[in-house]
């Protein structure tokens, strides 16, 4: 049993050590420029000297009009991107912009400061840095996503973070989505999210996984692939208010009701009927098209069935349990 626990912990650690590519950061951040003027940005899960988040914000400091950039990393004082996290103390960096007129961050302009502890985002001194921040932008450990988001909520921080989209269904996360306190970011436009990974994990991927599924090779470099990774935020962006054009008409044959819940099944977001004013179940991928001005989120399958019947179940259709569904209604009918 102990060996199994250790194995699971090791696997979580490997999956947590996925480092976001600069191209993905650039593609997402370009949709949020107005939010950053005069703000303090905090990246609290990044090796500050090699993080692509630090690189992006320091290189674009003047362009974004930032006030300050702060970055910290758990148990790391090394310049290696994939630290062993074996240093008992950590550092953090502060950058307040270009001072010599060359419009780039030079070493003498970056303040390197030592933390008393290990740089864990939950530590008291990292929380003090968090309190200084206006916006948090980072790739937190996926295994600590619930706890990480809870901290952002507790301190009422604006944020843009990378997460596993399975987190949508977490009991701690979905209510925040339902209440419009968190939503999906602008998105990847149908592209997979690729990450830099440690050399030993890259070798393991090649030896045990299928190329194109768990990893891809880009310019000879092995990149970890997470097809279900994406951005979570509470920053407004233009796509969030794009109206979803509806073309389908409702018929009872095309849109059957669930066996165990009074709502119609809509198997694809593009098939939402334009003339149905009742409740309907849609895939969780609907959230990528969710416009809160057009739709209202009422709940998710398992909690709704639990409340209705006292049993843990998803929706059933024609005698079969189907995959996760979000219950919505059209507010404009």
mmCIF file of C-alpha atoms in Angstrom:
data_model
loop_
_atom_site.group_PDB
_atom_site.id
_atom_site.type_symbol
_atom_site.label_atom_id
_atom_site.label_comp_id
_atom_site.label_asym_id
_atom_site.label_seq_id
_atom_site.Cartn_x
_atom_site.Cartn_y
_atom_site.Cartn_z
ATOM 1 C CA UNK A 1 0.000 0.000 0.000
ATOM 2 C CA UNK A 2 2.809 2.426 0.898
ATOM 3 C CA UNK A 3 4.544 1.636 -2.401
ATOM 4 C CA UNK A 4 1.341 2.458 -4.277
ATOM 5 C CA UNK A 5 1.013 5.773 -2.443
ATOM 6 C CA UNK A 6 4.621 6.628 -3.261
ATOM 7 C CA UNK A 7 4.071 5.718 -6.907
ATOM 8 C CA UNK A 8 0.968 7.888 -7.145
ATOM 9 C CA UNK A 9 2.832 10.765 -5.486
ATOM 10 C CA UNK A 10 5.703 10.394 -7.951
ATOM 11 C CA UNK A 11 3.302 10.374 -10.892
ATOM 12 C CA UNK A 12 1.587 13.509 -9.599
ATOM 13 C CA UNK A 13 4.948 15.222 -9.214
ATOM 14 C CA UNK A 14 5.867 14.399 -12.819
ATOM 15 C CA UNK A 15 2.573 15.743 -14.121
ATOM 16 C CA UNK A 16 2.979 18.858 -11.999
ATOM 17 C CA UNK A 17 6.405 19.546 -13.503
ATOM 18 C CA UNK A 18 5.050 20.675 -16.886
ATOM 19 C CA UNK A 19 6.445 24.058 -17.923
ATOM 20 C CA UNK A 20 4.360 26.342 -20.122
ATOM 21 C CA UNK A 21 5.771 27.300 -23.509
ATOM 22 C CA UNK A 22 6.350 30.962 -24.318
ATOM 23 C CA UNK A 23 4.251 30.707 -27.484
ATOM 24 C CA UNK A 24 1.177 29.585 -25.496
ATOM 25 C CA UNK A 25 1.682 32.401 -23.001
ATOM 26 C CA UNK A 26 1.998 34.970 -25.784
ATOM 27 C CA UNK A 27 -1.059 33.669 -27.633
ATOM 28 C CA UNK A 28 -3.255 33.856 -24.534
ATOM 29 C CA UNK A 29 -1.955 37.036 -22.901
ATOM 30 C CA UNK A 30 -2.478 39.181 -25.984
ATOM 31 C CA UNK A 31 -6.216 39.130 -25.252
ATOM 32 C CA UNK A 32 -5.864 40.792 -21.828
ATOM 33 C CA UNK A 33 -3.584 43.810 -22.328
ATOM 34 C CA UNK A 34 -5.991 46.432 -20.872
ATOM 35 C CA UNK A 35 -6.078 44.575 -17.538
ATOM 36 C CA UNK A 36 -2.364 44.987 -16.814
ATOM 37 C CA UNK A 37 -1.689 48.734 -16.951
ATOM 38 C CA UNK A 38 -0.337 49.953 -13.615
ATOM 39 C CA UNK A 39 -0.666 46.507 -12.017
ATOM 40 C CA UNK A 40 1.593 44.273 -9.928
ATOM 41 C CA UNK A 41 1.847 40.793 -11.478
ATOM 42 C CA UNK A 42 2.785 37.809 -9.334
ATOM 43 C CA UNK A 43 3.956 34.467 -10.750
ATOM 44 C CA UNK A 44 4.178 32.270 -7.665
ATOM 45 C CA UNK A 45 4.791 28.826 -9.169
ATOM 46 C CA UNK A 46 7.716 29.645 -11.457
ATOM 47 C CA UNK A 47 11.469 29.400 -11.327
ATOM 48 C CA UNK A 48 11.954 33.153 -11.616
ATOM 49 C CA UNK A 49 15.169 33.096 -13.651
ATOM 50 C CA UNK A 50 14.088 30.686 -16.367
ATOM 51 C CA UNK A 51 10.275 30.811 -16.282
ATOM 52 C CA UNK A 52 8.596 31.721 -19.540
ATOM 53 C CA UNK A 53 6.047 33.686 -17.522
ATOM 54 C CA UNK A 54 8.837 35.833 -16.100
ATOM 55 C CA UNK A 55 10.361 36.123 -19.571
ATOM 56 C CA UNK A 56 7.069 37.247 -21.107
ATOM 57 C CA UNK A 57 6.222 39.852 -18.479
ATOM 58 C CA UNK A 58 9.743 41.251 -18.147
ATOM 59 C CA UNK A 59 10.156 41.625 -21.919
ATOM 60 C CA UNK A 60 6.685 43.196 -22.229
ATOM 61 C CA UNK A 61 6.857 45.235 -19.027
ATOM 62 C CA UNK A 62 6.669 48.654 -20.696
ATOM 63 C CA UNK A 63 4.324 47.474 -23.443
ATOM 64 C CA UNK A 64 1.811 46.320 -20.819
ATOM 65 C CA UNK A 65 2.450 49.285 -18.559
ATOM 66 C CA UNK A 66 3.163 47.108 -15.518
ATOM 67 C CA UNK A 67 4.019 48.518 -12.112
ATOM 68 C CA UNK A 68 5.982 45.516 -10.777
ATOM 69 C CA UNK A 69 6.680 41.853 -11.528
ATOM 70 C CA UNK A 70 7.294 39.328 -8.735
ATOM 71 C CA UNK A 71 8.136 35.644 -9.244
ATOM 72 C CA UNK A 72 8.786 32.841 -6.759
ATOM 73 C CA UNK A 73 9.522 29.126 -7.021
ATOM 74 C CA UNK A 74 9.241 26.178 -4.648
ATOM 75 C CA UNK A 75 12.591 25.010 -3.180
ATOM 76 C CA UNK A 76 14.780 26.289 -5.978
ATOM 77 C CA UNK A 77 17.937 28.359 -6.129
ATOM 78 C CA UNK A 78 19.282 26.706 -9.265
ATOM 79 C CA UNK A 79 19.219 27.967 -12.838
ATOM 80 C CA UNK A 80 18.183 24.572 -14.198
ATOM 81 C CA UNK A 81 14.591 24.749 -15.489
ATOM 82 C CA UNK A 82 13.832 21.399 -13.878
ATOM 83 C CA UNK A 83 15.185 21.814 -10.395
ATOM 84 C CA UNK A 84 15.229 18.843 -8.039
ATOM 85 C CA UNK A 85 13.450 21.115 -5.530
ATOM 86 C CA UNK A 86 15.946 20.058 -2.871
ATOM 87 C CA UNK A 87 16.986 23.495 -1.632
ATOM 88 C CA UNK A 88 15.489 24.212 1.778
ATOM 89 C CA UNK A 89 15.273 27.899 0.945
ATOM 90 C CA UNK A 90 14.172 29.673 -2.193
ATOM 91 C CA UNK A 91 14.491 33.057 -3.834
ATOM 92 C CA UNK A 92 12.139 35.502 -5.439
ATOM 93 C CA UNK A 93 12.743 38.174 -8.038
ATOM 94 C CA UNK A 94 11.326 41.658 -8.347
ATOM 95 C CA UNK A 95 11.450 43.674 -11.552
ATOM 96 C CA UNK A 96 10.174 47.237 -11.837
ATOM 97 C CA UNK A 97 11.061 47.957 -15.436
ATOM 98 C CA UNK A 98 13.879 49.177 -17.618
ATOM 99 C CA UNK A 99 16.171 51.792 -16.069
ATOM 100 C CA UNK A 100 18.957 52.186 -18.645
ATOM 101 C CA UNK A 101 16.823 52.819 -21.714
ATOM 102 C CA UNK A 102 17.581 49.650 -23.684
ATOM 103 C CA UNK A 103 13.996 48.384 -23.121
ATOM 104 C CA UNK A 104 15.006 44.953 -21.890
ATOM 105 C CA UNK A 105 15.436 43.408 -18.448
ATOM 106 C CA UNK A 106 19.128 43.343 -17.542
ATOM 107 C CA UNK A 107 20.517 41.409 -14.549
ATOM 108 C CA UNK A 108 21.396 44.605 -12.648
ATOM 109 C CA UNK A 109 17.757 45.715 -12.926
ATOM 110 C CA UNK A 110 16.338 42.535 -11.389
ATOM 111 C CA UNK A 111 16.329 42.360 -7.606
ATOM 112 C CA UNK A 112 17.170 38.861 -6.325
ATOM 113 C CA UNK A 113 15.844 38.327 -2.811
ATOM 114 C CA UNK A 114 16.033 35.334 -0.487
ATOM 115 C CA UNK A 115 13.022 33.780 1.177
ATOM 116 C CA UNK A 116 13.303 32.372 4.667
ATOM 117 C CA UNK A 117 11.373 29.269 3.624
ATOM 118 C CA UNK A 118 10.959 26.983 0.641
ATOM 119 C CA UNK A 119 8.808 29.193 -1.614
ATOM 120 C CA UNK A 120 5.634 27.125 -1.301
ATOM 121 C CA UNK A 121 2.740 29.308 -2.476
ATOM 122 C CA UNK A 122 0.933 28.452 0.774
ATOM 123 C CA UNK A 123 3.705 29.740 3.039
ATOM 124 C CA UNK A 124 3.198 32.900 5.086
ATOM 125 C CA UNK A 125 5.890 34.896 3.282
ATOM 126 C CA UNK A 126 4.555 33.933 -0.165
ATOM 127 C CA UNK A 127 1.074 34.944 0.983
ATOM 128 C CA UNK A 128 2.506 38.336 1.947
ATOM 129 C CA UNK A 129 3.813 38.664 -1.621
ATOM 130 C CA UNK A 130 0.408 37.573 -2.908
ATOM 131 C CA UNK A 131 -1.218 40.386 -0.949
ATOM 132 C CA UNK A 132 0.905 42.890 -2.891
ATOM 133 C CA UNK A 133 -0.274 41.538 -6.235
ATOM 134 C CA UNK A 134 -3.105 42.739 -8.439
ATOM 135 C CA UNK A 135 -3.010 39.838 -10.920
ATOM 136 C CA UNK A 136 -1.611 36.302 -10.558
ATOM 137 C CA UNK A 137 -0.455 34.534 -13.719
ATOM 138 C CA UNK A 138 1.172 31.107 -13.607
ATOM 139 C CA UNK A 139 0.949 27.355 -14.157
ATOM 140 C CA UNK A 140 0.216 25.957 -10.675
ATOM 141 C CA UNK A 141 0.696 22.281 -9.778
ATOM 142 C CA UNK A 142 -2.273 20.418 -11.230
ATOM 143 C CA UNK A 143 -2.474 18.186 -8.150
ATOM 144 C CA UNK A 144 -2.933 21.277 -5.933
ATOM 145 C CA UNK A 145 -5.321 23.115 -8.256
ATOM 146 C CA UNK A 146 -8.263 23.108 -5.820
ATOM 147 C CA UNK A 147 -6.149 24.495 -3.001
ATOM 148 C CA UNK A 148 -4.485 27.017 -5.276
ATOM 149 C CA UNK A 149 -7.785 28.431 -6.567
ATOM 150 C CA UNK A 150 -9.207 28.525 -3.042
ATOM 151 C CA UNK A 151 -6.312 30.767 -2.019
ATOM 152 C CA UNK A 152 -6.923 33.114 -4.950
ATOM 153 C CA UNK A 153 -10.582 33.338 -3.951
ATOM 154 C CA UNK A 154 -9.736 33.944 -0.295
ATOM 155 C CA UNK A 155 -7.519 36.907 -1.153
ATOM 156 C CA UNK A 156 -9.809 38.177 -3.917
ATOM 157 C CA UNK A 157 -7.153 38.158 -6.641
ATOM 158 C CA UNK A 158 -7.511 38.578 -10.374
ATOM 159 C CA UNK A 159 -5.808 35.704 -12.148
ATOM 160 C CA UNK A 160 -5.004 33.841 -15.343
ATOM 161 C CA UNK A 161 -3.732 30.314 -14.716
ATOM 162 C CA UNK A 162 -3.184 27.044 -16.541
ATOM 163 C CA UNK A 163 -5.170 24.027 -15.378
ATOM 164 C CA UNK A 164 -6.484 20.637 -16.356
ATOM 165 C CA UNK A 165 -9.952 21.123 -17.836
ATOM 166 C CA UNK A 166 -11.167 18.148 -15.796
ATOM 167 C CA UNK A 167 -11.101 20.681 -12.947
ATOM 168 C CA UNK A 168 -14.353 22.074 -14.380
ATOM 169 C CA UNK A 169 -16.173 19.188 -12.687
ATOM 170 C CA UNK A 170 -14.447 19.532 -9.290
ATOM 171 C CA UNK A 171 -16.945 20.201 -6.529
ATOM 172 C CA UNK A 172 -14.757 23.106 -5.395
ATOM 173 C CA UNK A 173 -14.448 24.642 -8.879
ATOM 174 C CA UNK A 174 -17.778 24.166 -10.673
ATOM 175 C CA UNK A 175 -19.805 26.325 -8.239
ATOM 176 C CA UNK A 176 -17.378 29.178 -8.961
ATOM 177 C CA UNK A 177 -17.996 28.706 -12.694
ATOM 178 C CA UNK A 178 -21.749 28.600 -12.129
ATOM 179 C CA UNK A 179 -21.571 31.849 -10.144
ATOM 180 C CA UNK A 180 -19.477 33.521 -12.878
ATOM 181 C CA UNK A 181 -16.536 33.950 -10.537
ATOM 182 C CA UNK A 182 -14.275 31.838 -12.791
ATOM 183 C CA UNK A 183 -14.474 31.121 -16.498
ATOM 184 C CA UNK A 184 -12.318 29.681 -19.250
ATOM 185 C CA UNK A 185 -9.699 31.832 -20.909
ATOM 186 C CA UNK A 186 -9.632 32.861 -24.535
ATOM 187 C CA UNK A 187 -8.359 29.404 -25.409
ATOM 188 C CA UNK A 188 -6.082 27.522 -27.704
ATOM 189 C CA UNK A 189 -8.178 27.654 -30.854
ATOM 190 C CA UNK A 190 -8.376 23.871 -31.083
ATOM 191 C CA UNK A 191 -4.628 23.378 -30.560
ATOM 192 C CA UNK A 192 -3.143 21.002 -28.029
ATOM 193 C CA UNK A 193 -1.124 22.493 -25.209
ATOM 194 C CA UNK A 194 2.477 21.289 -25.211
ATOM 195 C CA UNK A 195 4.845 21.639 -22.264
ATOM 196 C CA UNK A 196 8.556 21.364 -21.561
ATOM 197 C CA UNK A 197 9.237 18.368 -19.318
ATOM 198 C CA UNK A 198 12.292 17.019 -17.438
ATOM 199 C CA UNK A 199 14.680 14.832 -19.431
ATOM 200 C CA UNK A 200 13.966 11.693 -17.390
ATOM 201 C CA UNK A 201 10.221 12.120 -17.826
ATOM 202 C CA UNK A 202 10.702 12.782 -21.550
ATOM 203 C CA UNK A 203 12.535 9.468 -21.843
ATOM 204 C CA UNK A 204 9.769 7.731 -19.914
ATOM 205 C CA UNK A 205 7.154 9.173 -22.263
ATOM 206 C CA UNK A 206 8.999 7.886 -25.313
ATOM 207 C CA UNK A 207 9.509 4.443 -23.769
ATOM 208 C CA UNK A 208 5.996 3.930 -22.415
ATOM 209 C CA UNK A 209 3.580 6.248 -24.216
ATOM 210 C CA UNK A 210 2.325 6.855 -27.717
ATOM 211 C CA UNK A 211 3.666 9.765 -29.741
ATOM 212 C CA UNK A 212 0.920 12.218 -30.609
ATOM 213 C CA UNK A 213 -1.063 11.178 -27.560
ATOM 214 C CA UNK A 214 1.123 11.753 -24.484
ATOM 215 C CA UNK A 215 3.928 13.642 -26.197
ATOM 216 C CA UNK A 216 5.086 15.225 -29.413
ATOM 217 C CA UNK A 217 8.510 15.880 -30.857
ATOM 218 C CA UNK A 218 8.992 19.484 -31.964
ATOM 219 C CA UNK A 219 12.273 20.408 -33.660
ATOM 220 C CA UNK A 220 13.857 17.342 -32.084
ATOM 221 C CA UNK A 221 12.664 18.216 -28.564
ATOM 222 C CA UNK A 222 10.229 15.971 -26.685
ATOM 223 C CA UNK A 223 7.248 17.966 -25.441
ATOM 224 C CA UNK A 224 4.663 16.666 -23.012
ATOM 225 C CA UNK A 225 1.132 16.870 -24.429
ATOM 226 C CA UNK A 226 -1.922 17.655 -22.345
ATOM 227 C CA UNK A 227 -4.891 17.746 -24.674
ATOM 228 C CA UNK A 228 -7.194 18.702 -21.809
ATOM 229 C CA UNK A 229 -5.134 21.601 -20.455
ATOM 230 C CA UNK A 230 -6.388 25.140 -20.740
ATOM 231 C CA UNK A 231 -6.653 28.565 -19.161
ATOM 232 C CA UNK A 232 -8.842 29.558 -16.208
ATOM 233 C CA UNK A 233 -9.398 33.206 -15.342
ATOM 234 C CA UNK A 234 -11.614 35.886 -13.853
ATOM 235 C CA UNK A 235 -10.349 38.534 -16.283
ATOM 236 C CA UNK A 236 -12.823 39.628 -18.919
ATOM 237 C CA UNK A 237 -11.951 38.936 -22.555
ATOM 238 C CA UNK A 238 -13.817 39.595 -25.792
ATOM 239 C CA UNK A 239 -14.610 35.970 -26.612
ATOM 240 C CA UNK A 240 -16.567 35.594 -23.367
ATOM 241 C CA UNK A 241 -19.309 37.831 -24.766
ATOM 242 C CA UNK A 242 -19.449 36.453 -28.305
ATOM 243 C CA UNK A 243 -23.016 35.402 -29.047
ATOM 244 C CA UNK A 244 -23.355 31.742 -30.000
ATOM 245 C CA UNK A 245 -25.310 31.530 -33.262
ATOM 246 C CA UNK A 246 -28.025 28.864 -32.967
ATOM 247 C CA UNK A 247 -29.413 27.202 -36.093
ATOM 248 C CA UNK A 248 -31.267 24.052 -34.984
ATOM 249 C CA UNK A 249 -35.002 23.730 -34.295
ATOM 250 C CA UNK A 250 -36.291 21.633 -31.408
ATOM 251 C CA UNK A 251 -38.073 18.326 -32.011
ATOM 252 C CA UNK A 252 -38.736 15.664 -29.414
ATOM 253 C CA UNK A 253 -37.151 13.059 -31.671
ATOM 254 C CA UNK A 254 -33.917 14.999 -32.092
ATOM 255 C CA UNK A 255 -33.685 16.076 -28.444
ATOM 256 C CA UNK A 256 -34.875 13.276 -26.102
ATOM 257 C CA UNK A 257 -35.270 13.818 -22.358
ATOM 258 C CA UNK A 258 -33.068 12.073 -19.807
ATOM 259 C CA UNK A 259 -34.405 9.004 -18.031
ATOM 260 C CA UNK A 260 -33.641 10.441 -14.588
ATOM 261 C CA UNK A 261 -33.834 14.222 -15.015
ATOM 262 C CA UNK A 262 -36.294 16.620 -16.625
ATOM 263 C CA UNK A 263 -34.084 18.154 -19.301
ATOM 264 C CA UNK A 264 -33.313 17.492 -22.949
ATOM 265 C CA UNK A 265 -30.037 16.037 -24.176
ATOM 266 C CA UNK A 266 -27.898 18.201 -26.495
ATOM 267 C CA UNK A 267 -24.873 16.124 -27.459
ATOM 268 C CA UNK A 268 -22.948 18.939 -29.153
ATOM 269 C CA UNK A 269 -22.813 22.649 -28.359
ATOM 270 C CA UNK A 270 -23.412 23.564 -31.995
ATOM 271 C CA UNK A 271 -26.724 21.663 -31.841
ATOM 272 C CA UNK A 272 -28.313 23.766 -29.068
ATOM 273 C CA UNK A 273 -31.852 24.458 -30.386
ATOM 274 C CA UNK A 274 -32.697 28.099 -31.014
ATOM 275 C CA UNK A 275 -36.346 27.726 -29.978
ATOM 276 C CA UNK A 276 -36.121 25.728 -26.716
ATOM 277 C CA UNK A 277 -36.738 27.792 -23.582
ATOM 278 C CA UNK A 278 -36.467 24.925 -21.107
ATOM 279 C CA UNK A 279 -33.462 23.297 -19.465
ATOM 280 C CA UNK A 280 -30.963 21.225 -21.423
ATOM 281 C CA UNK A 281 -27.850 19.191 -20.817
ATOM 282 C CA UNK A 282 -24.731 20.068 -22.799
ATOM 283 C CA UNK A 283 -21.135 18.739 -22.815
ATOM 284 C CA UNK A 284 -18.579 20.479 -20.614
ATOM 285 C CA UNK A 285 -16.929 21.724 -23.827
ATOM 286 C CA UNK A 286 -19.857 24.161 -23.947
ATOM 287 C CA UNK A 287 -17.935 26.351 -21.507
ATOM 288 C CA UNK A 288 -15.538 27.329 -24.281
ATOM 289 C CA UNK A 289 -18.529 29.021 -25.994
ATOM 290 C CA UNK A 290 -20.336 30.132 -22.844
ATOM 291 C CA UNK A 291 -21.677 33.681 -22.959
ATOM 292 C CA UNK A 292 -23.258 34.654 -19.597
ATOM 293 C CA UNK A 293 -25.414 37.232 -21.363
ATOM 294 C CA UNK A 294 -26.978 34.488 -23.505
ATOM 295 C CA UNK A 295 -27.078 31.445 -21.215
ATOM 296 C CA UNK A 296 -27.545 30.629 -17.550
ATOM 297 C CA UNK A 297 -25.737 27.701 -15.955
ATOM 298 C CA UNK A 298 -28.085 25.847 -13.597
ATOM 299 C CA UNK A 299 -25.916 22.990 -12.399
ATOM 300 C CA UNK A 300 -24.047 19.799 -13.212
ATOM 301 C CA UNK A 301 -25.323 16.268 -13.560
ATOM 302 C CA UNK A 302 -23.976 14.453 -10.507
ATOM 303 C CA UNK A 303 -24.799 17.093 -7.866
ATOM 304 C CA UNK A 304 -28.270 17.546 -9.370
ATOM 305 C CA UNK A 305 -29.017 13.816 -9.349
ATOM 306 C CA UNK A 306 -27.584 13.500 -5.829
ATOM 307 C CA UNK A 307 -29.906 16.249 -4.613
ATOM 308 C CA UNK A 308 -32.895 14.736 -6.435
ATOM 309 C CA UNK A 309 -32.458 11.047 -5.580
ATOM 310 C CA UNK A 310 -29.771 10.840 -2.893
ATOM 311 C CA UNK A 311 -27.723 8.651 -5.245
ATOM 312 C CA UNK A 312 -24.452 9.355 -7.016
ATOM 313 C CA UNK A 313 -25.085 9.158 -10.755
ATOM 314 C CA UNK A 314 -24.782 10.988 -14.031
ATOM 315 C CA UNK A 315 -27.717 11.436 -16.387
ATOM 316 C CA UNK A 316 -29.152 8.354 -18.054
ATOM 317 C CA UNK A 317 -30.468 8.259 -21.604
ATOM 318 C CA UNK A 318 -32.248 5.233 -23.085
ATOM 319 C CA UNK A 319 -31.063 3.068 -20.215
ATOM 320 C CA UNK A 320 -27.397 4.106 -20.415
ATOM 321 C CA UNK A 321 -25.355 6.486 -18.290
ATOM 322 C CA UNK A 322 -23.808 9.225 -20.411
ATOM 323 C CA UNK A 323 -20.734 11.403 -19.990
ATOM 324 C CA UNK A 324 -20.669 14.592 -17.895
ATOM 325 C CA UNK A 325 -23.291 17.196 -18.696
ATOM 326 C CA UNK A 326 -23.854 20.798 -17.621
ATOM 327 C CA UNK A 327 -27.458 21.986 -17.292
ATOM 328 C CA UNK A 328 -28.184 25.327 -18.937
ATOM 329 C CA UNK A 329 -31.047 27.409 -20.235
ATOM 330 C CA UNK A 330 -31.245 30.128 -22.870
ATOM 331 C CA UNK A 331 -31.803 33.466 -21.104
ATOM 332 C CA UNK A 332 -32.900 35.186 -24.299
ATOM 333 C CA UNK A 333 -36.083 33.157 -24.915
#
